[in-house]
Amino acid sequence: MARGRRSGLVSALVAFAFVSAPVRADAPVDPDRFDTVVIDPGHGGEDEGARAHGLIEKELVLDVSQRLAAHLRRSGLRVVLTREADQRVALETRTFRANDARGDLFISVHANSAAVRSARGVETYFMALEASDADAERVAARENRAFAGEAASPAALDPLAAILGDMRSNEHLRDSDEFARLVQAQLGRVPDARSRGVRQAPFVVLMNVQMPASLVEIGFISNQEDARDLARSERRDEIAQALARAVIAFGDRYDARRGVERESSSPGGS
């Protein structure tokens, strides 16, 4: 796809995401305490995501997300998953479920793929309207294609909606950056994991969630070594534990900034 056409698609998806997610006003909320995490397993149903070396992204990320949810629940947190089975979930529905839950944090879980088979490792993203580099742009374009058919709303053509939505997203930009770096640091502790760093890109699934939000790519299933590791149950749990440690560390900082004391345990050690 030409760069101009791709940019137009991203712009339309941006505007669509910004105007598509109402929030239920009567939902219970404790704005001062970190207690609710929304986990978004990427893809689902007929949208398989990447496929290589016997792995299918939609299955892999659902398994890791469910393991992460279990660790967080044992730590006393409330967890909401945007999907809990092999089903396609629309962008608007994912956003609505996150915002309706009044989440304190949103984490979207994906697995990477590249034409260059030597590419491997973990990387974490937070929201920006411009990608931080060419690789980040490629990853966002691949993940955004899952929602490409959902930008048909006339409101998607209103540039003012995108501007206002971007202003709202920026309220959580600093916290999203902080969480992404915690995630990357913890994933870097997983044995033999290769860190590809923290990046920014215009992921539409992050654009209208009204909370700090990051997207994590847990490895390249197109790479033989990463795929071999990701096929192992033990490796998936190591990743889930690393993500849980990052969530809990972020929650501790979140509460400390608000003067809230809480007890927390770090899954899989400190």
mmCIF file of C-alpha atoms in Angstrom:
data_model
loop_
_atom_site.group_PDB
_atom_site.id
_atom_site.type_symbol
_atom_site.label_atom_id
_atom_site.label_comp_id
_atom_site.label_asym_id
_atom_site.label_seq_id
_atom_site.Cartn_x
_atom_site.Cartn_y
_atom_site.Cartn_z
ATOM 1 C CA MET A 1 0.000 0.000 0.000
ATOM 2 C CA ALA A 2 1.346 3.452 -0.864
ATOM 3 C CA ARG A 3 2.391 5.642 2.070
ATOM 4 C CA GLY A 4 -0.269 8.289 1.281
ATOM 5 C CA ARG A 5 -3.073 5.720 1.197
ATOM 6 C CA ARG A 6 -1.797 4.099 4.396
ATOM 7 C CA SER A 7 -1.652 7.488 6.137
ATOM 8 C CA GLY A 8 -5.200 8.196 5.019
ATOM 9 C CA LEU A 9 -6.367 4.889 6.467
ATOM 10 C CA VAL A 10 -4.652 5.580 9.779
ATOM 11 C CA SER A 11 -6.182 9.070 9.915
ATOM 12 C CA ALA A 12 -9.647 7.669 9.305
ATOM 13 C CA LEU A 13 -9.163 4.990 11.938
ATOM 14 C CA VAL A 14 -7.879 7.604 14.389
ATOM 15 C CA ALA A 15 -10.973 9.732 13.978
ATOM 16 C CA PHE A 16 -13.260 6.688 14.186
ATOM 17 C CA ALA A 17 -11.645 5.521 17.415
ATOM 18 C CA PHE A 18 -11.898 8.938 19.015
ATOM 19 C CA VAL A 19 -15.660 9.267 18.560
ATOM 20 C CA SER A 20 -16.879 5.700 18.957
ATOM 21 C CA ALA A 21 -16.770 4.773 22.631
ATOM 22 C CA PRO A 22 -19.402 6.041 25.078
ATOM 23 C CA VAL A 23 -18.776 5.577 28.783
ATOM 24 C CA ARG A 24 -21.536 4.480 31.151
ATOM 25 C CA ALA A 25 -21.984 7.240 33.697
ATOM 26 C CA ASP A 26 -23.330 5.072 36.512
ATOM 27 C CA ALA A 27 -20.448 2.536 36.594
ATOM 28 C CA PRO A 28 -18.885 2.160 40.064
ATOM 29 C CA VAL A 29 -15.544 3.895 40.294
ATOM 30 C CA ASP A 30 -12.842 4.595 42.857
ATOM 31 C CA PRO A 31 -10.732 7.253 41.124
ATOM 32 C CA ASP A 32 -8.083 7.350 43.852
ATOM 33 C CA ARG A 33 -7.003 3.705 43.929
ATOM 34 C CA PHE A 34 -5.372 1.513 41.294
ATOM 35 C CA ASP A 35 -7.595 -1.552 41.213
ATOM 36 C CA THR A 36 -8.787 -2.360 37.673
ATOM 37 C CA VAL A 37 -6.682 -3.590 34.745
ATOM 38 C CA VAL A 38 -8.041 -4.160 31.238
ATOM 39 C CA ILE A 39 -6.232 -6.799 29.182
ATOM 40 C CA ASP A 40 -6.804 -6.834 25.433
ATOM 41 C CA PRO A 41 -5.786 -10.087 23.704
ATOM 42 C CA GLY A 42 -5.179 -9.098 20.092
ATOM 43 C CA HIS A 43 -7.109 -10.452 17.102
ATOM 44 C CA GLY A 44 -9.584 -13.363 17.455
ATOM 45 C CA GLY A 45 -12.098 -15.313 15.397
ATOM 46 C CA GLU A 46 -11.516 -15.066 11.662
ATOM 47 C CA ASP A 47 -8.799 -12.501 12.365
ATOM 48 C CA GLU A 48 -5.918 -14.841 13.191
ATOM 49 C CA GLY A 49 -3.150 -12.251 13.265
ATOM 50 C CA ALA A 50 0.283 -13.603 12.389
ATOM 51 C CA ARG A 51 0.880 -17.303 11.720
ATOM 52 C CA ALA A 52 4.246 -19.079 11.540
ATOM 53 C CA HIS A 53 6.144 -22.101 12.861
ATOM 54 C CA GLY A 54 2.908 -23.764 13.985
ATOM 55 C CA LEU A 55 1.827 -20.762 16.078
ATOM 56 C CA ILE A 56 -1.216 -18.560 15.539
ATOM 57 C CA GLU A 57 -1.087 -15.117 17.114
ATOM 58 C CA LYS A 58 -4.721 -15.003 18.248
ATOM 59 C CA GLU A 59 -4.300 -18.254 20.232
ATOM 60 C CA LEU A 60 -0.913 -17.392 21.687
ATOM 61 C CA VAL A 61 -1.895 -13.958 22.968
ATOM 62 C CA LEU A 62 -5.174 -15.172 24.450
ATOM 63 C CA ASP A 63 -3.280 -17.812 26.421
ATOM 64 C CA VAL A 64 -0.709 -15.302 27.712
ATOM 65 C CA SER A 65 -3.478 -12.802 28.523
ATOM 66 C CA GLN A 66 -5.408 -15.376 30.540
ATOM 67 C CA ARG A 67 -2.247 -16.295 32.459
ATOM 68 C CA LEU A 68 -1.596 -12.606 33.126
ATOM 69 C CA ALA A 69 -5.170 -12.138 34.336
ATOM 70 C CA ALA A 70 -4.791 -15.052 36.751
ATOM 71 C CA HIS A 71 -1.584 -13.597 38.227
ATOM 72 C CA LEU A 72 -3.144 -10.161 38.666
ATOM 73 C CA ARG A 73 -6.298 -11.538 40.256
ATOM 74 C CA ARG A 74 -4.197 -13.457 42.766
ATOM 75 C CA SER A 75 -2.573 -10.128 43.598
ATOM 76 C CA GLY A 76 -5.988 -8.670 44.445
ATOM 77 C CA LEU A 77 -6.652 -6.699 41.277
ATOM 78 C CA ARG A 78 -9.863 -6.653 39.292
ATOM 79 C CA VAL A 79 -9.241 -7.752 35.688
ATOM 80 C CA VAL A 80 -11.397 -7.250 32.602
ATOM 81 C CA LEU A 81 -10.517 -8.984 29.324
ATOM 82 C CA THR A 82 -11.804 -7.534 26.069
ATOM 83 C CA ARG A 83 -12.199 -11.090 24.800
ATOM 84 C CA GLU A 84 -12.139 -14.386 26.696
ATOM 85 C CA ALA A 85 -12.571 -16.798 23.793
ATOM 86 C CA ASP A 86 -11.655 -17.225 20.133
ATOM 87 C CA GLN A 87 -13.973 -14.559 18.784
ATOM 88 C CA ARG A 88 -13.591 -11.414 16.758
ATOM 89 C CA VAL A 89 -14.160 -8.292 18.842
ATOM 90 C CA ALA A 90 -14.713 -4.979 17.080
ATOM 91 C CA LEU A 91 -12.545 -1.963 17.852
ATOM 92 C CA GLU A 92 -15.522 -0.057 19.248
ATOM 93 C CA THR A 93 -16.399 -2.971 21.536
ATOM 94 C CA ARG A 94 -12.855 -3.297 22.871
ATOM 95 C CA THR A 95 -12.765 0.418 23.611
ATOM 96 C CA PHE A 96 -16.214 0.419 25.192
ATOM 97 C CA ARG A 97 -15.411 -2.541 27.452
ATOM 98 C CA ALA A 98 -12.244 -0.842 28.662
ATOM 99 C CA ASN A 99 -13.850 2.520 29.341
ATOM 100 C CA ASP A 100 -17.046 1.037 30.768
ATOM 101 C CA ALA A 101 -14.943 -0.899 33.280
ATOM 102 C CA ARG A 102 -13.329 2.393 34.372
ATOM 103 C CA GLY A 103 -9.943 0.735 34.058
ATOM 104 C CA ASP A 104 -6.810 2.229 35.547
ATOM 105 C CA LEU A 105 -4.590 0.596 32.914
ATOM 106 C CA PHE A 106 -5.016 -0.966 29.457
ATOM 107 C CA ILE A 107 -2.559 -3.473 28.037
ATOM 108 C CA SER A 108 -2.967 -4.946 24.554
ATOM 109 C CA VAL A 109 -1.068 -8.206 23.996
ATOM 110 C CA HIS A 110 0.250 -9.170 20.553
ATOM 111 C CA ALA A 111 2.922 -11.280 18.855
ATOM 112 C CA ASN A 112 5.142 -9.867 16.147
ATOM 113 C CA SER A 113 6.016 -11.023 12.641
ATOM 114 C CA ALA A 114 8.475 -9.770 10.034
ATOM 115 C CA ALA A 115 9.650 -10.666 6.556
ATOM 116 C CA VAL A 116 13.208 -10.637 7.895
ATOM 117 C CA ARG A 117 13.295 -13.980 9.705
ATOM 118 C CA SER A 118 16.243 -12.982 11.879
ATOM 119 C CA ALA A 119 14.160 -10.291 13.632
ATOM 120 C CA ARG A 120 13.385 -11.378 17.179
ATOM 121 C CA GLY A 121 12.730 -10.012 20.655
ATOM 122 C CA VAL A 122 10.145 -8.127 22.704
ATOM 123 C CA GLU A 123 9.056 -4.520 22.335
ATOM 124 C CA THR A 124 6.492 -2.267 23.984
ATOM 125 C CA TYR A 125 4.570 0.641 22.496
ATOM 126 C CA PHE A 126 2.568 3.593 23.660
ATOM 127 C CA MET A 127 0.383 5.925 21.641
ATOM 128 C CA ALA A 128 1.562 8.573 19.189
ATOM 129 C CA LEU A 129 0.039 9.941 15.991
ATOM 130 C CA GLU A 130 3.429 9.524 14.289
ATOM 131 C CA ALA A 131 5.538 6.378 14.523
ATOM 132 C CA SER A 132 8.922 6.727 16.205
ATOM 133 C CA ASP A 133 10.674 4.825 13.393
ATOM 134 C CA ALA A 134 10.038 2.770 10.269
ATOM 135 C CA ASP A 135 9.784 -0.532 12.137
ATOM 136 C CA ALA A 136 7.210 0.931 14.538
ATOM 137 C CA GLU A 137 5.205 2.218 11.576
ATOM 138 C CA ARG A 138 5.260 -1.245 10.000
ATOM 139 C CA VAL A 139 4.064 -2.943 13.188
ATOM 140 C CA ALA A 140 1.235 -0.442 13.685
ATOM 141 C CA ALA A 141 0.131 -0.803 10.061
ATOM 142 C CA ARG A 142 -0.001 -4.594 10.425
ATOM 143 C CA GLU A 143 -1.967 -4.534 13.663
ATOM 144 C CA ASN A 144 -4.305 -1.761 12.479
ATOM 145 C CA ARG A 145 -5.332 -3.781 9.416
ATOM 146 C CA ALA A 146 -7.473 -5.913 11.725
ATOM 147 C CA PHE A 147 -9.795 -2.914 12.126
ATOM 148 C CA ALA A 148 -9.505 -1.452 8.634
ATOM 149 C CA GLY A 149 -13.119 -2.193 7.683
ATOM 150 C CA GLU A 150 -14.526 -0.398 10.717
ATOM 151 C CA ALA A 151 -13.812 3.193 9.715
ATOM 152 C CA ALA A 152 -17.042 3.778 7.784
ATOM 153 C CA SER A 153 -18.616 6.303 10.185
ATOM 154 C CA PRO A 154 -19.170 9.779 8.644
ATOM 155 C CA ALA A 155 -17.669 11.191 11.830
ATOM 156 C CA ALA A 156 -14.397 9.559 10.831
ATOM 157 C CA LEU A 157 -13.974 12.242 8.196
ATOM 158 C CA ASP A 158 -14.134 15.089 10.737
ATOM 159 C CA PRO A 159 -10.551 16.244 11.467
ATOM 160 C CA LEU A 160 -11.731 18.170 14.540
ATOM 161 C CA ALA A 161 -12.791 14.897 16.171
ATOM 162 C CA ALA A 162 -9.248 13.565 15.743
ATOM 163 C CA ILE A 163 -7.730 16.727 17.221
ATOM 164 C CA LEU A 164 -9.996 16.659 20.264
ATOM 165 C CA GLY A 165 -9.438 12.954 20.711
ATOM 166 C CA ASP A 166 -5.692 13.432 20.593
ATOM 167 C CA MET A 167 -5.911 16.078 23.333
ATOM 168 C CA ARG A 168 -7.797 13.622 25.521
ATOM 169 C CA SER A 169 -5.284 10.859 24.876
ATOM 170 C CA ASN A 170 -2.399 13.127 25.828
ATOM 171 C CA GLU A 171 -3.688 13.310 29.398
ATOM 172 C CA HIS A 172 -2.422 9.762 29.900
ATOM 173 C CA LEU A 173 0.672 9.971 27.710
ATOM 174 C CA ARG A 174 3.186 10.313 30.542
ATOM 175 C CA ASP A 175 1.731 7.363 32.464
ATOM 176 C CA SER A 176 1.620 5.251 29.293
ATOM 177 C CA ASP A 177 5.293 5.987 28.680
ATOM 178 C CA GLU A 178 6.130 5.056 32.272
ATOM 179 C CA PHE A 179 4.220 1.779 32.099
ATOM 180 C CA ALA A 180 5.727 0.820 28.733
ATOM 181 C CA ARG A 181 9.218 1.220 30.202
ATOM 182 C CA LEU A 182 8.310 -0.893 33.232
ATOM 183 C CA VAL A 183 6.995 -3.610 30.904
ATOM 184 C CA GLN A 184 10.109 -3.572 28.767
ATOM 185 C CA ALA A 185 12.382 -3.710 31.808
ATOM 186 C CA GLN A 186 10.536 -6.730 33.222
ATOM 187 C CA LEU A 187 10.373 -8.558 29.886
ATOM 188 C CA GLY A 188 14.101 -7.977 29.551
ATOM 189 C CA ARG A 189 14.572 -10.098 32.682
ATOM 190 C CA VAL A 190 12.998 -13.154 31.053
ATOM 191 C CA PRO A 191 15.817 -15.637 30.314
ATOM 192 C CA ASP A 192 17.235 -15.283 26.786
ATOM 193 C CA ALA A 193 14.740 -12.544 25.898
ATOM 194 C CA ARG A 194 16.015 -9.857 23.540
ATOM 195 C CA SER A 195 14.812 -6.339 24.244
ATOM 196 C CA ARG A 196 13.955 -4.152 21.245
ATOM 197 C CA GLY A 197 13.050 -1.193 23.430
ATOM 198 C CA VAL A 198 10.085 1.127 23.883
ATOM 199 C CA ARG A 199 8.586 2.791 20.814
ATOM 200 C CA GLN A 200 5.615 4.907 19.795
ATOM 201 C CA ALA A 201 3.143 4.339 16.974
ATOM 202 C CA PRO A 202 -0.485 5.111 16.010
ATOM 203 C CA PHE A 203 -2.181 1.914 17.198
ATOM 204 C CA VAL A 204 -5.908 2.477 16.869
ATOM 205 C CA VAL A 205 -6.690 0.113 19.751
ATOM 206 C CA LEU A 206 -4.896 2.527 22.111
ATOM 207 C CA MET A 207 -6.410 5.736 20.823
ATOM 208 C CA ASN A 208 -9.685 6.156 22.662
ATOM 209 C CA VAL A 209 -9.145 4.264 25.899
ATOM 210 C CA GLN A 210 -9.483 6.740 28.735
ATOM 211 C CA MET A 211 -6.576 5.451 30.833
ATOM 212 C CA PRO A 212 -2.844 4.818 30.476
ATOM 213 C CA ALA A 213 -2.395 2.293 27.672
ATOM 214 C CA SER A 214 0.387 0.262 26.100
ATOM 215 C CA LEU A 215 0.695 -2.473 23.495
ATOM 216 C CA VAL A 216 3.253 -5.236 23.957
ATOM 217 C CA GLU A 217 4.705 -7.487 21.258
ATOM 218 C CA ILE A 218 5.848 -10.577 23.181
ATOM 219 C CA GLY A 219 8.106 -11.988 20.459
ATOM 220 C CA PHE A 220 8.362 -12.756 16.738
ATOM 221 C CA ILE A 221 6.554 -15.930 15.773
ATOM 222 C CA SER A 222 8.225 -15.515 12.366
ATOM 223 C CA ASN A 223 11.574 -16.148 14.074
ATOM 224 C CA GLN A 224 12.451 -19.781 14.716
ATOM 225 C CA GLU A 225 14.082 -19.173 18.114
ATOM 226 C CA ASP A 226 11.302 -16.909 19.424
ATOM 227 C CA ALA A 227 8.633 -19.275 18.105
ATOM 228 C CA ARG A 228 10.273 -22.249 19.802
ATOM 229 C CA ASP A 229 10.249 -20.375 23.116
ATOM 230 C CA LEU A 230 6.699 -19.092 22.721
ATOM 231 C CA ALA A 231 5.414 -22.599 22.051
ATOM 232 C CA ARG A 232 6.453 -23.611 25.580
ATOM 233 C CA SER A 233 3.966 -23.261 28.442
ATOM 234 C CA GLU A 234 6.779 -22.302 30.807
ATOM 235 C CA ARG A 235 7.848 -19.428 28.573
ATOM 236 C CA ARG A 236 4.310 -18.099 28.293
ATOM 237 C CA ASP A 237 4.037 -18.051 32.055
ATOM 238 C CA GLU A 238 7.395 -16.298 32.388
ATOM 239 C CA ILE A 239 6.066 -13.591 30.073
ATOM 240 C CA ALA A 240 2.790 -13.351 31.993
ATOM 241 C CA GLN A 241 4.664 -13.037 35.285
ATOM 242 C CA ALA A 242 6.909 -10.323 33.857
ATOM 243 C CA LEU A 243 3.872 -8.373 32.656
ATOM 244 C CA ALA A 244 2.193 -8.811 36.036
ATOM 245 C CA ARG A 245 5.266 -7.464 37.849
ATOM 246 C CA ALA A 246 5.198 -4.392 35.599
ATOM 247 C CA VAL A 247 1.482 -3.843 36.239
ATOM 248 C CA ILE A 248 1.909 -4.108 40.009
ATOM 249 C CA ALA A 249 4.937 -1.797 40.023
ATOM 250 C CA PHE A 250 2.964 0.738 37.999
ATOM 251 C CA GLY A 251 0.000 0.394 40.361
ATOM 252 C CA ASP A 252 2.236 1.045 43.365
ATOM 253 C CA ARG A 253 3.554 4.222 41.761
ATOM 254 C CA TYR A 254 0.050 5.239 40.706
ATOM 255 C CA ASP A 255 -1.242 4.927 44.267
ATOM 256 C CA ALA A 256 1.832 6.564 45.800
ATOM 257 C CA ARG A 257 1.289 9.670 43.664
ATOM 258 C CA ARG A 258 -2.259 9.847 45.048
ATOM 259 C CA GLY A 259 -1.301 9.178 48.635
ATOM 260 C CA VAL A 260 -2.999 5.774 48.666
ATOM 261 C CA GLU A 261 -1.414 2.944 50.605
ATOM 262 C CA ARG A 262 -1.942 -0.610 49.439
ATOM 263 C CA GLU A 263 -0.372 -3.997 49.876
ATOM 264 C CA SER A 264 0.792 -5.780 46.766
ATOM 265 C CA SER A 265 2.712 -8.940 45.984
ATOM 266 C CA SER A 266 4.898 -9.276 42.924
ATOM 267 C CA PRO A 267 4.205 -12.466 40.932
ATOM 268 C CA GLY A 268 7.259 -14.533 40.221
ATOM 269 C CA GLY A 269 9.482 -12.650 42.628
ATOM 270 C CA SER A 270 10.528 -9.020 43.004
#
